[in-house]
Short mmCIF file of C-alpha atoms in Angstrom, two decimals:
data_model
loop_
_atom_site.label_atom_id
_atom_site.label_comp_id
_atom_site.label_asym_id
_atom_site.label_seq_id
_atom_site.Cartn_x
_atom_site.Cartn_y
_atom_site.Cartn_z
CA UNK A 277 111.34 109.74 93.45
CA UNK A 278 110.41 106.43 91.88
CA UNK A 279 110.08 103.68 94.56
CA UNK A 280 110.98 99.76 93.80
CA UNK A 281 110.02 98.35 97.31
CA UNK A 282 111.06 95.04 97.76
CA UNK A 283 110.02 92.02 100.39
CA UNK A 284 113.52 90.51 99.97
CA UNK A 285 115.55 92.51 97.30
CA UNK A 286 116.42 92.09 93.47
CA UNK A 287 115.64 88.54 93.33
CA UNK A 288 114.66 87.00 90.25
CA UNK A 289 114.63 88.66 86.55
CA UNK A 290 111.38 90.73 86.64
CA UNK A 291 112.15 92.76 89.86
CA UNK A 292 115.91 93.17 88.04
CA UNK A 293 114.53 94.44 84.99
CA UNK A 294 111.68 96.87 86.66
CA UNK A 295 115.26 98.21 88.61
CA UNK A 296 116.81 98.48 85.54
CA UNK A 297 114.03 100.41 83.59
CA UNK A 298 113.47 102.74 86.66
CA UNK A 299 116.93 103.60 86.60
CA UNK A 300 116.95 104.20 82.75
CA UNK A 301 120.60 102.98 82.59
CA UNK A 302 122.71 99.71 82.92
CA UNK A 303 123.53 99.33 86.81
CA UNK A 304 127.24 98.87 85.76
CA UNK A 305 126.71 102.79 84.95
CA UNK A 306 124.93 103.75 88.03
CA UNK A 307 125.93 104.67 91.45
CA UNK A 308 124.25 103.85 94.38
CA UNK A 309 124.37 104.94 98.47
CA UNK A 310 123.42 101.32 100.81
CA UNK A 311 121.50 102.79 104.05
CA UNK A 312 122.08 100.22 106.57
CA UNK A 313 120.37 101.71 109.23
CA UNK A 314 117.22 99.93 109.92
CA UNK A 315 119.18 96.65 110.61
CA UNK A 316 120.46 98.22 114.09
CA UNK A 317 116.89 98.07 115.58
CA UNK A 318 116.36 95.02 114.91
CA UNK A 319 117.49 92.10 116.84
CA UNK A 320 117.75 89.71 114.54
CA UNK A 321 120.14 91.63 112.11
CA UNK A 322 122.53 94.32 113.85
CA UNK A 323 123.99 96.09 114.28
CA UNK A 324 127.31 93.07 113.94
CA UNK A 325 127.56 90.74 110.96
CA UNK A 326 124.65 90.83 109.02
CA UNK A 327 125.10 95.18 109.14
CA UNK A 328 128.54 94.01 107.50
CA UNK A 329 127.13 91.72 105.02
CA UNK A 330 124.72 94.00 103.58
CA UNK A 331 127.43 97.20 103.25
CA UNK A 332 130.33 94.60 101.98
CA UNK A 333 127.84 93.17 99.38
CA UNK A 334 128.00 89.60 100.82
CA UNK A 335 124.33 89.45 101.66
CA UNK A 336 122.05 86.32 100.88
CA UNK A 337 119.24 89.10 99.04
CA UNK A 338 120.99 91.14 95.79
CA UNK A 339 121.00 94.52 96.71
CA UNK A 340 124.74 95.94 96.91
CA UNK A 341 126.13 93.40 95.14
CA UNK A 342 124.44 93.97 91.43
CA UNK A 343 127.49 95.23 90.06
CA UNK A 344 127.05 98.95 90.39
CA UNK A 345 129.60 101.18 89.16
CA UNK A 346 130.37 102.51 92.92
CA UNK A 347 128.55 102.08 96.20
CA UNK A 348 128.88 104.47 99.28
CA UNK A 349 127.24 104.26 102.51
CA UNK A 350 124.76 107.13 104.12
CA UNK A 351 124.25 105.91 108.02
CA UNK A 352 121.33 108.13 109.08
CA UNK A 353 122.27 107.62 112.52
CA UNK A 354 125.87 109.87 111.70
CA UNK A 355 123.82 112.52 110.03
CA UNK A 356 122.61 114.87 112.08
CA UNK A 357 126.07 115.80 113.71
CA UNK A 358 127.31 116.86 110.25
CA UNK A 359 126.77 119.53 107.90
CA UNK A 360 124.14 119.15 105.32
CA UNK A 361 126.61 120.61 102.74
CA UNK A 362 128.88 117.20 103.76
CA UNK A 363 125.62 114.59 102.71
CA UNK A 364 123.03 116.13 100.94
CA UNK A 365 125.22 116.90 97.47
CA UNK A 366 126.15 113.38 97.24
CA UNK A 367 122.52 112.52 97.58
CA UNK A 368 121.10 114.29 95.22
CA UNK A 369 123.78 113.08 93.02
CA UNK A 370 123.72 109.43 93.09
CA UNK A 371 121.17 107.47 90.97
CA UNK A 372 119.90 104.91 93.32
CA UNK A 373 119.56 104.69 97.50
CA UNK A 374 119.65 101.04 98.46
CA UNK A 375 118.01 100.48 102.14
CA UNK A 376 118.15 97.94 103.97
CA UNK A 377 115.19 95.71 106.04
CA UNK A 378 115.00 95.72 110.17
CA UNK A 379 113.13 97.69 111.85
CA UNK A 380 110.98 100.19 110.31
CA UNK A 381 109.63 102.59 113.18
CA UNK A 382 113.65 103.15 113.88
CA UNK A 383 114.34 103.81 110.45
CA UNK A 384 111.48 106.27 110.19
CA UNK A 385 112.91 107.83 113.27
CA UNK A 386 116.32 108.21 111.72
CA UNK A 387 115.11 109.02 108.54
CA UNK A 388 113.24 112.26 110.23
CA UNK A 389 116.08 113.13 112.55
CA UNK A 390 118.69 113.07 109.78
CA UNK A 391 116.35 115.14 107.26
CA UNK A 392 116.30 112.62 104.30
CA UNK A 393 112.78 112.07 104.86
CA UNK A 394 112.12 116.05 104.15
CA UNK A 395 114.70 115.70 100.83
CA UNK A 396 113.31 112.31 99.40
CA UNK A 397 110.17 113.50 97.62
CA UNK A 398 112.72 116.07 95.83
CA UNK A 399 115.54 113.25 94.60
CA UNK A 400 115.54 111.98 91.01
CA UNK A 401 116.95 109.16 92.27
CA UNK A 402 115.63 105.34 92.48
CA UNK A 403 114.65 104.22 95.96
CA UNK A 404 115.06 100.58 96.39
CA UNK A 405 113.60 99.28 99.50
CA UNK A 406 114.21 95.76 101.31
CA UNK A 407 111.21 94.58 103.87
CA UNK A 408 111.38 97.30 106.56
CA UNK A 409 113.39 99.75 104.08
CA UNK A 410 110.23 99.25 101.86
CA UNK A 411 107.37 99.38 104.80
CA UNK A 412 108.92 102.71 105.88
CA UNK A 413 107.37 104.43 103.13
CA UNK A 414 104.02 103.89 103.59
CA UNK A 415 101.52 105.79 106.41
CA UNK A 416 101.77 103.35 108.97
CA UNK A 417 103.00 99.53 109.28
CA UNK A 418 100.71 98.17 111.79
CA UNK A 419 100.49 96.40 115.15
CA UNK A 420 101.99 93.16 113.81
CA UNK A 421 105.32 94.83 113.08
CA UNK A 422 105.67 96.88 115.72
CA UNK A 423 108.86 95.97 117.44
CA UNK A 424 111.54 99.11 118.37
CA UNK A 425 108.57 102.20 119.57
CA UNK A 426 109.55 105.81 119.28
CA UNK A 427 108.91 107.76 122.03
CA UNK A 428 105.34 109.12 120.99
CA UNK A 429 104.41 105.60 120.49
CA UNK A 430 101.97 104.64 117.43
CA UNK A 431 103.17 103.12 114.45
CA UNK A 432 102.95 105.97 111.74
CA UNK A 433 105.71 105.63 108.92
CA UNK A 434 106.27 108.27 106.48
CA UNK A 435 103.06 108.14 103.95
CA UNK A 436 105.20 108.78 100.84
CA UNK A 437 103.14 106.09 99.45
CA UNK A 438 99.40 105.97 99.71
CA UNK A 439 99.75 101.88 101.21
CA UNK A 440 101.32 99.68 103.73
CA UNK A 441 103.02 96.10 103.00
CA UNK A 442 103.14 93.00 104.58
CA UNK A 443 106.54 91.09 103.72
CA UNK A 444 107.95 88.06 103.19
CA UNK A 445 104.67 86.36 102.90
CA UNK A 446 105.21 82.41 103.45
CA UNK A 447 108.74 83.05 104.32
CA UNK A 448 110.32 79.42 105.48
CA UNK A 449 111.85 81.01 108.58
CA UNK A 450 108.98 83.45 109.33
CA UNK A 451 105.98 80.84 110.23
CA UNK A 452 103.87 83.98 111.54
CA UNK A 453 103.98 85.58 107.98
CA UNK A 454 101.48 83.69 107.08
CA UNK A 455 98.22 84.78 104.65
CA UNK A 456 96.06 84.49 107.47
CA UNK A 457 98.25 86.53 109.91
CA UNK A 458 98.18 89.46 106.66
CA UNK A 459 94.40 89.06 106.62
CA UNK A 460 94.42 90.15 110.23
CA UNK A 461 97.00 92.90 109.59
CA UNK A 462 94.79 94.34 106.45
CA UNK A 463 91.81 94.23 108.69
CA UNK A 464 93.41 96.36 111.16
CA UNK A 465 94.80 99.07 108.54
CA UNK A 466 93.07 102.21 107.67
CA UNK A 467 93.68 101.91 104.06
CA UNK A 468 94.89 99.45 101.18
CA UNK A 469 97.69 96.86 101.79
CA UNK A 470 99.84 94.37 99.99
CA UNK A 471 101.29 91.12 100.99
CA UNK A 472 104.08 90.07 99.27
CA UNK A 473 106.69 87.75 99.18
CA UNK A 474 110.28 87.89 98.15
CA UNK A 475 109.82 87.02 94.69
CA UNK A 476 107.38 90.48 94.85
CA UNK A 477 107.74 94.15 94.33
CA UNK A 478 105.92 97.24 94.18
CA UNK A 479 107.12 99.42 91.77
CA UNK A 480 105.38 102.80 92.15
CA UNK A 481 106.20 105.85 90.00
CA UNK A 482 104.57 109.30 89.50
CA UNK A 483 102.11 107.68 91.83
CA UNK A 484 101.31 104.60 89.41
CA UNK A 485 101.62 101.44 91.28
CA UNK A 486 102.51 98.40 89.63
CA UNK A 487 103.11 95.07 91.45
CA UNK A 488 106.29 93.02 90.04
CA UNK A 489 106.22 89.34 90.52
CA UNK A 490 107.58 85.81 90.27
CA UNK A 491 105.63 84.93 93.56
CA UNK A 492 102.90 85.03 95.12
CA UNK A 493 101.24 89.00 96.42
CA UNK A 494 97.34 89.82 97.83
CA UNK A 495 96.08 93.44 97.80
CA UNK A 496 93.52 94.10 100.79
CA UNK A 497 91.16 96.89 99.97
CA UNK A 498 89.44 98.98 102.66
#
């Protein structure tokens, strides 16, 4: 897969046009699957309205609403009491998978009990990650994000990226997300992460990582 992860979606013309190349197509001619999922374990986000918002396209960060030719929805949490043959065509058919932030340990949980997690690294598909849709993808997301806790605890993520990420750096209605507070949260990691606003992404293909930005980003090294 090739992996845009995003702090706070598509949200200014160089994240747009890193979407765009990745894709390899206008996104009038591509179709895309919204996973709303994470926003459930979260309590500031669903499930309710703001679940809504993001699947209808009237959310306040561009994600569903780019204009794609169609947009379905794959809820992880439906998965697993339905055939494979019923989800896993459309899947690997469609030509981008839009997920959505909240709570990352849940959506890790749902991503391994529906089986995407085992058929992402297979997908030609673009994987465009929002906040916890983007911290999901790397080994772990440390202590400082820890919020929903799976049953064996611990806050290991699916490591199909060799980093971890600290969003929404200097967000305005976030005052813990602050560079010192992602200082602490590097120091604490067991190998490299980035702190990025929403003006950031991390566009990582074949393994190349390439950080796309209007805004401001830090890498912490181990």
């Amino acid at each position: 897969m090739k992996f845009l992860l995003t702090s706070g979606g598509i949200n200014n013309k160089s994240i747009h046009e890193a979407l765009v190349g990745m894709l390899g197509k206008p996104i009038a001619d591509s179709n895309a699957l919204c996973i709303p999922t994470a926003m459930y374990g979260h309590p500031w986000v669903g499930p309710g309205v703001k679940a809504w918002e993001f699947i209808s396209g009237k959310e306040e960060n561009p994600m569903v609403n780019l204009g794609w030719k169609s947009v379905g929805v794959l809820e992880l949490t439906a998965l697993p009491s339905i055939s494979e043959d019923r989800w896993v065509p459309l899947v690997r058919e469609t030509d981008v998978l839009l997920v959505a932030g909240g709570d990352a340990l849940y959506l890790c949980h749902w991503m391994r009990q529906s089986g995407l997690a085992d058929l992402l690294p297979s997908l030609q598909a673009v994987y465009v990650g929002m906040s916890a849709g983007s911290m999901v993808m790397a080994p772990n997301i440390g202590e400082f994000f820890v919020g929903w806790t799976p049953s064996n605890g611990g806050d290991e993520a699916l490591g199909l990226v060799d980093f971890a990420m600290f969003p929404h750096l200097d967000h305005e209605m976030l005052p813990h997300n602050t560079m010192a507070s992602a200082e602490s949260w590097a120091a604490r990691m067991q190998g490299p992460g980035y702190a990025i606003d929403d003006q950031t992404a991390i566009k990582v293909i074949d393994g190349a990582v390439e950080v796309v930005s209007e805004g401001h980003w830090k890498l912490f090294s181990p």
